[in-house]
Each structure stands twice: as C-alpha cells, then as structure tokens.
mmCIF file of C-alpha atoms (C1' of nucleotides) in Angstrom:
data_model
loop_
_atom_site.group_PDB
_atom_site.id
_atom_site.type_symbol
_atom_site.label_atom_id
_atom_site.label_comp_id
_atom_site.label_asym_id
_atom_site.label_seq_id
_atom_site.Cartn_x
_atom_site.Cartn_y
_atom_site.Cartn_z
ATOM 1 C CA MET A 108 14.944 11.954 8.928
ATOM 2 C CA PRO A 109 15.560 8.557 10.482
ATOM 3 C CA SER A 110 17.339 8.277 13.801
ATOM 4 C CA ARG A 111 20.876 7.427 12.833
ATOM 5 C CA SER A 112 21.656 6.195 16.337
ATOM 6 C CA LYS A 113 24.611 8.222 17.516
ATOM 7 C CA TYR A 114 24.088 7.578 21.188
ATOM 8 C CA LYS A 115 23.884 4.257 22.937
ATOM 9 C CA THR A 116 20.677 4.008 24.917
ATOM 10 C CA ARG A 117 19.041 1.513 27.208
ATOM 11 C CA GLN A 118 16.099 1.239 24.834
ATOM 12 C CA LYS A 119 18.275 0.304 21.916
ATOM 13 C CA GLU A 120 19.793 -2.531 23.927
ATOM 14 C CA ILE A 121 16.402 -3.765 25.060
ATOM 15 C CA VAL A 122 15.018 -3.815 21.537
ATOM 16 C CA VAL A 123 18.029 -5.613 20.069
ATOM 17 C CA ASN A 124 18.044 -8.179 22.832
ATOM 18 C CA TYR A 125 14.366 -8.856 22.507
ATOM 19 C CA LEU A 126 14.663 -9.266 18.762
ATOM 20 C CA LYS A 127 17.515 -11.708 19.336
ATOM 21 C CA SER A 128 15.535 -13.620 21.906
ATOM 22 C CA VAL A 129 12.774 -14.285 19.412
ATOM 23 C CA SER A 130 15.211 -14.974 16.600
ATOM 24 C CA GLY A 131 13.811 -17.402 14.095
ATOM 25 C CA THR A 132 10.306 -16.016 14.143
ATOM 26 C CA HIS A 133 8.867 -12.969 12.484
ATOM 27 C CA ILE A 134 7.343 -10.380 14.697
ATOM 28 C CA THR A 135 5.547 -7.103 14.082
ATOM 29 C CA ALA A 136 6.404 -3.731 15.577
ATOM 30 C CA GLY A 137 3.071 -3.847 17.356
ATOM 31 C CA ASP A 138 3.927 -7.198 18.905
ATOM 32 C CA VAL A 139 7.184 -5.821 20.217
ATOM 33 C CA ALA A 140 5.619 -2.665 21.609
ATOM 34 C CA ARG A 141 2.805 -4.633 23.231
ATOM 35 C CA HIS A 142 5.255 -7.020 24.836
ATOM 36 C CA PHE A 143 7.197 -4.167 26.422
ATOM 37 C CA LYS A 144 4.033 -2.493 27.632
ATOM 38 C CA GLU A 145 2.635 -5.681 29.154
ATOM 39 C CA GLN A 146 5.911 -6.476 30.883
ATOM 40 C CA GLY A 147 6.294 -2.939 32.119
ATOM 41 C CA ILE A 148 9.514 -2.547 30.163
ATOM 42 C CA PRO A 149 10.118 1.144 29.526
ATOM 43 C CA VAL A 150 10.247 1.291 25.730
ATOM 44 C CA GLY A 151 7.485 3.236 24.041
ATOM 45 C CA GLN A 152 5.829 2.542 20.750
ATOM 46 C CA ALA A 153 7.506 5.339 18.827
ATOM 47 C CA THR A 154 10.877 4.135 20.024
ATOM 48 C CA VAL A 155 10.142 0.597 18.946
ATOM 49 C CA TYR A 156 9.444 1.845 15.426
ATOM 50 C CA ARG A 157 12.503 4.071 15.432
ATOM 51 C CA GLN A 158 14.819 1.370 16.707
ATOM 52 C CA LEU A 159 13.488 -1.188 14.279
ATOM 53 C CA GLU A 160 14.041 1.208 11.398
ATOM 54 C CA SER A 161 17.548 1.874 12.587
ATOM 55 C CA LEU A 162 18.294 -1.841 12.943
ATOM 56 C CA VAL A 163 17.027 -2.450 9.432
ATOM 57 C CA ASP A 164 19.287 0.320 8.166
ATOM 58 C CA GLN A 165 22.209 -1.336 9.910
ATOM 59 C CA GLY A 166 21.370 -4.663 8.343
ATOM 60 C CA LEU A 167 20.887 -6.359 11.702
ATOM 61 C CA VAL A 168 17.190 -6.857 11.191
ATOM 62 C CA ASN A 169 15.176 -7.778 8.142
ATOM 63 C CA LYS A 170 11.842 -6.225 7.339
ATOM 64 C CA TYR A 171 9.176 -8.112 5.436
ATOM 65 C CA ILE A 172 6.203 -6.467 3.863
ATOM 66 C CA ILE A 173 3.785 -9.247 3.282
ATOM 67 C CA ASP A 174 0.621 -7.504 2.297
ATOM 68 C CA SER A 175 -0.599 -3.963 2.093
ATOM 69 C CA ASN A 176 -3.088 -4.488 4.849
ATOM 70 C CA SER A 177 -1.031 -6.337 7.413
ATOM 71 C CA PRO A 178 1.769 -4.884 9.468
ATOM 72 C CA ALA A 179 5.401 -5.335 8.477
ATOM 73 C CA CYS A 180 7.296 -8.219 10.059
ATOM 74 C CA PHE A 181 10.797 -8.066 11.457
ATOM 75 C CA GLU A 182 13.442 -10.690 12.079
ATOM 76 C CA TYR A 183 16.841 -10.529 13.680
ATOM 77 C CA THR A 184 19.564 -11.469 11.214
ATOM 78 C CA GLY A 185 22.683 -10.248 13.003
ATOM 79 C CA ALA A 186 25.976 -12.013 13.486
ATOM 80 C CA ASP A 187 24.817 -14.285 16.295
ATOM 81 C CA SER A 188 21.567 -15.254 14.648
ATOM 82 C CA HIS A 189 21.085 -18.594 13.004
ATOM 83 C CA LEU A 190 21.019 -16.764 9.693
ATOM 84 C CA GLN A 191 24.583 -15.585 9.914
ATOM 85 C CA GLY A 192 27.332 -16.061 7.415
ATOM 86 C CA GLU A 193 26.552 -16.846 3.820
ATOM 87 C CA SER A 194 24.255 -14.606 1.904
ATOM 88 C CA CYS A 195 20.852 -15.887 2.682
ATOM 89 C CA PHE A 196 17.822 -15.455 0.522
ATOM 90 C CA HIS A 197 14.299 -15.461 1.825
ATOM 91 C CA CYS A 198 11.182 -16.849 0.289
ATOM 92 C CA LYS A 199 7.867 -15.894 1.763
ATOM 93 C CA CYS A 200 4.755 -17.901 1.033
ATOM 94 C CA GLU A 201 1.906 -15.590 0.143
ATOM 95 C CA LYS A 202 -0.639 -18.094 1.301
ATOM 96 C CA CYS A 203 0.498 -19.665 4.559
ATOM 97 C CA GLY A 204 2.993 -16.970 5.454
ATOM 98 C CA LYS A 205 5.872 -19.376 5.926
ATOM 99 C CA LEU A 206 9.319 -17.867 5.660
ATOM 100 C CA ILE A 207 11.964 -20.017 4.013
ATOM 101 C CA HIS A 208 15.689 -19.408 4.259
ATOM 102 C CA LEU A 209 17.687 -20.402 1.210
ATOM 103 C CA HIS A 210 21.400 -20.825 0.848
ATOM 104 C CA CYS A 211 22.129 -21.508 -2.769
ATOM 105 C CA ASP A 212 25.069 -20.810 -5.023
ATOM 106 C CA GLN A 213 22.946 -20.417 -8.078
ATOM 107 C CA LEU A 214 20.846 -17.792 -6.369
ATOM 108 C CA GLU A 215 23.992 -15.962 -5.467
ATOM 109 C CA GLU A 216 24.653 -15.787 -9.178
ATOM 110 C CA ILE A 217 21.695 -13.458 -9.429
ATOM 111 C CA GLN A 218 23.588 -10.957 -7.416
ATOM 112 C CA ALA A 219 26.561 -11.059 -9.750
ATOM 113 C CA HIS A 220 24.307 -10.913 -12.772
ATOM 114 C CA LEU A 221 22.371 -7.890 -11.565
ATOM 115 C CA ASP A 222 25.620 -6.135 -10.861
ATOM 116 C CA ARG A 223 27.319 -7.086 -14.126
ATOM 117 C CA GLU A 224 24.457 -6.708 -16.571
ATOM 118 C CA HIS A 225 22.158 -4.255 -14.898
ATOM 119 C CA GLN A 226 24.471 -2.191 -12.723
ATOM 120 C CA PHE A 227 22.288 -2.898 -9.739
ATOM 121 C CA LYS A 228 23.836 -3.757 -6.375
ATOM 122 C CA LEU A 229 21.450 -6.237 -4.848
ATOM 123 C CA ASP A 230 20.943 -6.208 -1.105
ATOM 124 C CA PRO A 231 20.079 -9.847 -0.376
ATOM 125 C CA PHE A 232 19.079 -9.234 3.205
ATOM 126 C CA ARG A 233 16.436 -6.820 2.182
ATOM 127 C CA THR A 234 15.093 -8.734 -0.759
ATOM 128 C CA VAL A 235 12.346 -11.239 -0.300
ATOM 129 C CA PHE A 236 11.046 -13.609 -2.942
ATOM 130 C CA TYR A 237 7.298 -13.909 -2.790
ATOM 131 C CA GLY A 238 5.329 -16.810 -4.091
ATOM 132 C CA LEU A 239 3.858 -20.140 -3.031
ATOM 133 C CA CYS A 240 5.606 -22.782 -0.993
ATOM 134 C CA GLU A 241 5.547 -26.461 -1.848
ATOM 135 C CA GLN A 242 2.499 -27.291 0.225
ATOM 136 C CA CYS A 243 0.471 -24.273 -0.811
ATOM 137 C CA SER A 244 1.134 -24.599 -4.525
ATOM 138 C CA ARG A 245 -0.502 -27.993 -4.690
ATOM 139 C CA MET B 228 -15.824 -11.051 0.925
ATOM 140 C CA PRO B 229 -14.385 -9.534 -2.234
ATOM 141 C CA SER B 230 -16.678 -8.526 -5.043
ATOM 142 C CA ARG B 231 -16.487 -11.478 -7.379
ATOM 143 C CA SER B 232 -17.959 -9.432 -10.233
ATOM 144 C CA LYS B 233 -21.100 -11.208 -11.301
ATOM 145 C CA TYR B 234 -22.663 -8.187 -12.923
ATOM 146 C CA LYS B 235 -21.208 -6.030 -15.615
ATOM 147 C CA THR B 236 -21.239 -2.408 -14.556
ATOM 148 C CA ARG B 237 -20.302 0.920 -16.054
ATOM 149 C CA GLN B 238 -17.773 1.473 -13.271
ATOM 150 C CA LYS B 239 -15.939 -1.736 -14.005
ATOM 151 C CA GLU B 240 -15.547 -0.710 -17.638
ATOM 152 C CA ILE B 241 -14.337 2.738 -16.692
ATOM 153 C CA VAL B 242 -11.715 1.392 -14.307
ATOM 154 C CA VAL B 243 -10.385 -1.197 -16.750
ATOM 155 C CA ASN B 244 -10.207 1.306 -19.563
ATOM 156 C CA TYR B 245 -8.442 3.848 -17.462
ATOM 157 C CA LEU B 246 -5.913 1.314 -16.274
ATOM 158 C CA LYS B 247 -5.314 0.339 -19.908
ATOM 159 C CA SER B 248 -4.928 3.947 -20.925
ATOM 160 C CA VAL B 249 -2.096 4.449 -18.456
ATOM 161 C CA SER B 250 -0.544 1.099 -19.232
ATOM 162 C CA GLY B 251 3.190 1.125 -18.717
ATOM 163 C CA THR B 252 3.136 3.241 -15.597
ATOM 164 C CA HIS B 253 2.567 2.425 -11.959
ATOM 165 C CA ILE B 254 -0.455 4.067 -10.465
ATOM 166 C CA THR B 255 -1.947 4.012 -6.998
ATOM 167 C CA ALA B 256 -5.565 3.474 -6.092
ATOM 168 C CA GLY B 257 -5.605 7.020 -4.789
ATOM 169 C CA ASP B 258 -4.347 8.352 -8.107
ATOM 170 C CA VAL B 259 -7.124 6.548 -9.917
ATOM 171 C CA ALA B 260 -9.812 7.728 -7.536
ATOM 172 C CA ARG B 261 -8.528 11.301 -7.652
ATOM 173 C CA HIS B 262 -8.504 11.281 -11.425
ATOM 174 C CA PHE B 263 -12.133 10.193 -11.580
ATOM 175 C CA LYS B 264 -13.159 12.770 -9.031
ATOM 176 C CA GLU B 265 -11.338 15.614 -10.775
ATOM 177 C CA GLN B 266 -12.796 14.679 -14.142
ATOM 178 C CA GLY B 267 -16.262 14.269 -12.737
ATOM 179 C CA ILE B 268 -16.299 10.608 -13.718
ATOM 180 C CA PRO B 269 -18.783 8.788 -11.506
ATOM 181 C CA VAL B 270 -16.633 6.146 -9.836
ATOM 182 C CA GLY B 271 -16.191 6.448 -6.100
ATOM 183 C CA GLN B 272 -13.152 5.624 -4.045
ATOM 184 C CA ALA B 273 -14.513 2.434 -2.515
ATOM 185 C CA THR B 274 -15.384 1.177 -5.977
ATOM 186 C CA VAL B 275 -11.900 1.904 -7.255
ATOM 187 C CA TYR B 276 -10.455 -0.257 -4.499
ATOM 188 C CA ARG B 277 -13.007 -2.989 -5.080
ATOM 189 C CA GLN B 278 -12.502 -3.063 -8.818
ATOM 190 C CA LEU B 279 -8.743 -3.049 -8.524
ATOM 191 C CA GLU B 280 -8.906 -5.984 -6.149
ATOM 192 C CA SER B 281 -11.169 -7.819 -8.522
ATOM 193 C CA LEU B 282 -8.870 -7.100 -11.470
ATOM 194 C CA VAL B 283 -5.890 -8.377 -9.512
ATOM 195 C CA ASP B 284 -7.821 -11.561 -8.719
ATOM 196 C CA GLN B 285 -8.545 -11.973 -12.408
ATOM 197 C CA GLY B 286 -4.900 -11.520 -13.270
ATOM 198 C CA LEU B 287 -5.560 -8.504 -15.472
ATOM 199 C CA VAL B 288 -3.781 -6.132 -13.138
ATOM 200 C CA ASN B 289 -0.728 -6.533 -10.961
ATOM 201 C CA LYS B 290 -0.340 -5.076 -7.545
ATOM 202 C CA TYR B 291 3.046 -4.016 -6.208
ATOM 203 C CA ILE B 292 3.711 -3.424 -2.572
ATOM 204 C CA ILE B 293 6.929 -1.491 -2.542
ATOM 205 C CA ASP B 294 7.140 -0.183 0.949
ATOM 206 C CA SER B 295 5.037 -0.304 4.077
ATOM 207 C CA ASN B 296 4.427 3.388 4.118
ATOM 208 C CA SER B 297 3.602 4.068 0.520
ATOM 209 C CA PRO B 298 0.421 3.028 -1.202
ATOM 210 C CA ALA B 299 0.281 -0.079 -3.369
ATOM 211 C CA CYS B 300 0.859 0.419 -7.072
ATOM 212 C CA PHE B 301 -1.166 -1.120 -9.859
ATOM 213 C CA GLU B 302 -0.373 -1.836 -13.453
ATOM 214 C CA TYR B 303 -2.474 -3.208 -16.264
ATOM 215 C CA THR B 304 -1.040 -6.469 -17.594
ATOM 216 C CA GLY B 305 -3.932 -7.810 -19.645
ATOM 217 C CA ALA B 306 -3.828 -9.281 -23.121
ATOM 218 C CA ASP B 307 -3.431 -5.963 -24.907
ATOM 219 C CA SER B 308 -0.781 -4.552 -22.600
ATOM 220 C CA HIS B 309 2.856 -4.295 -23.510
ATOM 221 C CA LEU B 310 3.775 -6.553 -20.612
ATOM 222 C CA GLN B 311 1.926 -9.489 -22.019
ATOM 223 C CA GLY B 312 3.808 -12.744 -21.719
ATOM 224 C CA GLU B 313 7.006 -11.434 -20.220
ATOM 225 C CA SER B 314 7.782 -11.719 -16.593
ATOM 226 C CA CYS B 315 8.815 -8.357 -15.346
ATOM 227 C CA PHE B 316 11.121 -7.909 -12.404
ATOM 228 C CA HIS B 317 11.427 -4.798 -10.327
ATOM 229 C CA CYS B 318 14.422 -3.257 -8.670
ATOM 230 C CA LYS B 319 13.973 -0.609 -6.043
ATOM 231 C CA CYS B 320 16.828 1.669 -5.119
ATOM 232 C CA GLU B 321 17.088 1.962 -1.359
ATOM 233 C CA LYS B 322 18.710 5.353 -1.618
ATOM 234 C CA CYS B 323 16.923 7.391 -4.274
ATOM 235 C CA GLY B 324 13.759 5.317 -4.355
ATOM 236 C CA LYS B 325 13.830 4.770 -8.097
ATOM 237 C CA LEU B 326 11.855 1.805 -9.405
ATOM 238 C CA ILE B 327 13.391 -0.040 -12.338
ATOM 239 C CA HIS B 328 11.587 -2.468 -14.644
ATOM 240 C CA LEU B 329 13.684 -5.371 -15.837
ATOM 241 C CA HIS B 330 12.923 -7.759 -18.643
ATOM 242 C CA CYS B 331 15.673 -10.305 -18.745
ATOM 243 C CA ASP B 332 15.834 -13.920 -19.810
ATOM 244 C CA GLN B 333 18.497 -14.799 -17.309
ATOM 245 C CA LEU B 334 16.454 -13.412 -14.472
ATOM 246 C CA GLU B 335 13.553 -15.495 -15.634
ATOM 247 C CA GLU B 336 15.796 -18.470 -15.001
ATOM 248 C CA ILE B 337 15.488 -17.727 -11.307
ATOM 249 C CA GLN B 338 11.870 -18.603 -11.518
ATOM 250 C CA ALA B 339 12.558 -21.954 -13.115
ATOM 251 C CA HIS B 340 15.361 -22.628 -10.674
ATOM 252 C CA LEU B 341 13.310 -21.856 -7.603
ATOM 253 C CA ASP B 342 10.564 -24.095 -8.901
ATOM 254 C CA ARG B 343 12.853 -26.953 -9.940
ATOM 255 C CA GLU B 344 15.295 -26.980 -7.055
ATOM 256 C CA HIS B 345 13.397 -25.434 -4.210
ATOM 257 C CA GLN B 346 9.774 -26.216 -5.036
ATOM 258 C CA PHE B 347 8.916 -22.583 -4.680
ATOM 259 C CA LYS B 348 6.576 -20.912 -7.163
ATOM 260 C CA LEU B 349 7.930 -17.417 -7.488
ATOM 261 C CA ASP B 350 5.491 -14.577 -8.018
ATOM 262 C CA PRO B 351 7.612 -12.119 -9.988
ATOM 263 C CA PHE B 352 5.079 -9.367 -9.759
ATOM 264 C CA ARG B 353 5.139 -9.366 -6.005
ATOM 265 C CA THR B 354 8.871 -9.659 -5.677
ATOM 266 C CA VAL B 355 11.011 -6.573 -5.520
ATOM 267 C CA PHE B 356 14.793 -6.591 -5.559
ATOM 268 C CA TYR B 357 16.244 -4.059 -3.149
ATOM 269 C CA GLY B 358 19.635 -2.536 -3.540
ATOM 270 C CA LEU B 359 21.427 0.425 -5.063
ATOM 271 C CA CYS B 360 20.942 1.740 -8.569
ATOM 272 C CA GLU B 361 23.800 2.664 -10.864
ATOM 273 C CA GLN B 362 23.921 6.318 -9.851
ATOM 274 C CA CYS B 363 23.564 5.707 -6.139
ATOM 275 C CA SER B 364 26.172 2.955 -5.935
ATOM 276 C CA ARG B 365 28.932 5.217 -7.173
ATOM 277 C "C1'" DG C 183 29.497 19.255 36.297
ATOM 278 C "C1'" DT C 184 28.189 21.729 31.911
ATOM 279 C "C1'" DC C 185 26.086 21.759 27.716
ATOM 280 C "C1'" DA C 186 24.726 20.967 23.019
ATOM 281 C "C1'" DA C 187 23.039 17.317 20.520
ATOM 282 C "C1'" DA C 188 20.311 13.214 20.393
ATOM 283 C "C1'" DA C 189 16.777 10.072 22.012
ATOM 284 C "C1'" DT C 190 12.503 9.226 24.290
ATOM 285 C "C1'" DG C 191 7.400 8.921 24.965
ATOM 286 C "C1'" DA C 192 2.571 10.214 25.223
ATOM 287 C "C1'" DG C 193 -0.521 11.387 22.430
ATOM 288 C "C1'" DA C 194 -1.991 13.447 18.113
ATOM 289 C "C1'" DA C 195 -1.863 13.307 13.171
ATOM 290 C "C1'" DT C 196 -1.572 11.001 8.858
ATOM 291 C "C1'" DG C 197 -3.078 8.267 5.324
ATOM 292 C "C1'" DA C 198 -4.127 4.027 2.911
ATOM 293 C "C1'" DT C 199 -7.497 0.771 3.009
ATOM 294 C "C1'" DT C 200 -11.792 -1.365 4.467
ATOM 295 C "C1'" DC C 201 -16.401 -1.224 6.302
ATOM 296 C "C1'" DT C 202 -21.405 0.264 6.663
ATOM 297 C "C1'" DC C 203 -25.684 0.400 4.809
ATOM 298 C "C1'" DA C 204 -29.135 2.745 2.222
ATOM 299 C "C1'" DA C 205 -29.924 3.556 -2.525
ATOM 300 C "C1'" DA C 206 -29.242 2.350 -7.276
ATOM 301 C "C1'" DA C 207 -28.233 -0.848 -10.957
ATOM 302 C "C1'" DT C 208 -28.318 -5.453 -12.993
ATOM 303 C "C1'" DG C 209 -30.282 -9.235 -15.391
ATOM 304 C "C1'" DA C 210 -33.243 -13.159 -15.321
ATOM 305 C "C1'" DT C 211 -38.049 -14.076 -15.427
ATOM 306 C "C1'" DT C 212 -42.439 -13.151 -16.443
ATOM 307 C "C1'" DA D 172 -41.686 -3.208 -19.676
ATOM 308 C "C1'" DA D 173 -42.854 -4.579 -14.779
ATOM 309 C "C1'" DT D 174 -41.173 -7.535 -10.965
ATOM 310 C "C1'" DC D 175 -37.774 -8.971 -7.971
ATOM 311 C "C1'" DA D 176 -33.837 -11.124 -5.807
ATOM 312 C "C1'" DT D 177 -29.168 -10.223 -5.986
ATOM 313 C "C1'" DT D 178 -25.230 -7.445 -6.654
ATOM 314 C "C1'" DT D 179 -22.901 -3.118 -6.914
ATOM 315 C "C1'" DT D 180 -22.284 1.497 -5.720
ATOM 316 C "C1'" DG D 181 -20.868 5.573 -2.943
ATOM 317 C "C1'" DA D 182 -20.519 8.878 0.857
ATOM 318 C "C1'" DG D 183 -18.787 8.896 4.829
ATOM 319 C "C1'" DA D 184 -17.176 6.601 8.937
ATOM 320 C "C1'" DA D 185 -14.079 3.311 10.952
ATOM 321 C "C1'" DT D 186 -9.718 0.948 11.290
ATOM 322 C "C1'" DC D 187 -5.127 0.637 12.147
ATOM 323 C "C1'" DA D 188 -0.165 0.701 11.103
ATOM 324 C "C1'" DT D 189 2.995 4.098 11.030
ATOM 325 C "C1'" DT D 190 4.879 8.719 11.579
ATOM 326 C "C1'" DC D 191 4.994 13.190 13.668
ATOM 327 C "C1'" DT D 192 5.148 16.753 17.518
ATOM 328 C "C1'" DC D 193 7.434 18.628 21.032
ATOM 329 C "C1'" DA D 194 8.418 18.945 25.843
ATOM 330 C "C1'" DT D 195 11.347 16.279 28.720
ATOM 331 C "C1'" DT D 196 15.143 13.280 29.611
ATOM 332 C "C1'" DT D 197 19.436 11.133 28.428
ATOM 333 C "C1'" DT D 198 23.886 10.868 26.395
ATOM 334 C "C1'" DG D 199 28.753 11.688 25.994
ATOM 335 C "C1'" DA D 200 32.426 14.952 24.930
ATOM 336 C "C1'" DC D 201 34.764 18.579 27.176
#
DNA sequence: GTCAAAATGAGAATGATTCTCAAAATGATT
DNA sequence: AATCATTTTGAGAATCATTCTCATTTTGAC
C-alpha cells in the first residue's frame, strides 16, 4: 500500500522543494537520496522513494521509465513549474535521452479521441512518447 | 557487447519458435526461462535474455517496459505474426493495471504528425498511454 | 498532554537483469 | 573428419534499483 500522505511532514516539504529547485531536469531517486545524504539533510532513501511515489500519485511529479536497466527519472511538474498550465506532452529520445515538452492542439485531440472511441481516459502527465529526436534520427 | 548472432544455434531456434508459439500475448524473460526449465528444454536463463535482446535488435520481437518494478514484456512481431504491418499502441490502466492493445488508424496519425510537425520519430512499441480504462473511470 | 494513526529510517530482502569464465558448439579450412 | 579460431552457452555470482520490515518517532485531533 502506498503512503497516501495524510500527515504533513518535514521530509515531504524537503523533497518537494528539492524537486522544485531542480525543475527542468530529470533526476533519479538515487540522485535525490544521495544529495540529501551528502548534505546531511535528514531524509532517508526509503522516504525519498515513498515521497516520490506519492508526488507522482498527486500529479505533481512525472515519472519516466527510460529503459529496463536504468533507474526511473522524476521531474517536478506542479503549478509553479515551467510546465504548468496547458496539457503538456513529453517526448523522450531513446538515444540521447533528451526530454522534449510539447504543447500542441492536435496532440490534445488524441486525448479526446481515446476517450470518445476507446473509452480510455488518457493521463497526459504520465504518458511519455518514446522515439528518436531530430538530431538522433539522422 | 550484445551477442550479434553470427552463428546459428539450437537455442536461438528454440527461443524464436517459442516466442512465435505464444504470439499474441505478452511474456516476460522470466516466463520464457521458467518454461524451458520446467519442460527440460536446454536453454538457460542468460541465453534467454541474450536471445531476446538479439531478437529485439533484429526487429523480430518488441520489448515493452510497462513499469519500473515489473519485468519487461516481449512479443513476437515477425513476418508471420498477426501484428505484422500494423502499428500497435498500448494503453495501461493506472488503477487495475490492465494492458489494452489498440489498432487504430487515427492513432497512427499521431506518428505521422509527430514526424511531420515535431521532427520526432515515434516508437509506438515503446510508448504506453497511461490513464483509466472504461471500467475504472466510472 | 494523551493517544491512535501515520511516517520515518536503517538495514535487509527482493527480483530482474547482467556479468564471469570455463566448457561446448559452430563453421570455415584443410 | 580433424583442426582451430571464434562465438555461444550456462551455472552461478554480482549488480543495483526498488520495496519491505519493524522499531522508533512524529503528527494532529481531542
């Protein structure tokens, strides 16, 4: 059972703030835990994983699973991030790892189509398009 | 360095044939290895992983990474599979975990659109749409 | 302040995947 | 069919991200 965060804790604040402070990059749970350990900030590894999971559940953080043998990446996508507002789609380059943010009306049509024709409620923040970016596909 | 399959071996044949025989389902490397072990078929675990990787490289098999804590799934997509030619999209229900296969012309338009307008070469086999399925969204 | 419920953390457990390396198989060449 | 360099195999160990355990601490409602 995931921690559904009923209490407000110092650790939760620290994790959110750190994620915000590195907004715009993708970072692994290990990176976060290591940072806290090195800086002597009292947030343990298990808590980092738990808080990240909870933040993903809340839609404040996006989780990217790039490859089966590399750790998952996280990115703050909350209200005061530069991703805020419109539904934002993400493209991840399988080769160079670049993460591209797309705002596009036609892509938003996908959402309506999946709902209308396939009765599937797409969660755009959790969905990542994988493929090759312009540079890497040449 | 991945095995780039210069020699033809019995194990390679066995793996390909088994993948074909379960065509249409998703199967993990562990499932495959377990099956061989239980049936006394002489293909070890390491070889299963190596052959699957090689088959993915050759484009005969697709690999799906659904979630960071569940094993990768494989599916035969070679010339004599029922997936031949069609792009197949996958929807994963965040609530019940169900995986849905979608064949849909309009969805295939996404691919063309991403390529045309955003210079992004979508890899449909690696891309999973997250959201809520019909049952779970009610 | 009391107290039940929730969150934390250190370390252990899990589990998928990859690595190691000696032995076996392959296929080209005699 | 014998030789031989190269490749592949497999049993088990190693790796490593992630989750679990559970005793301790923290939280917030009363």
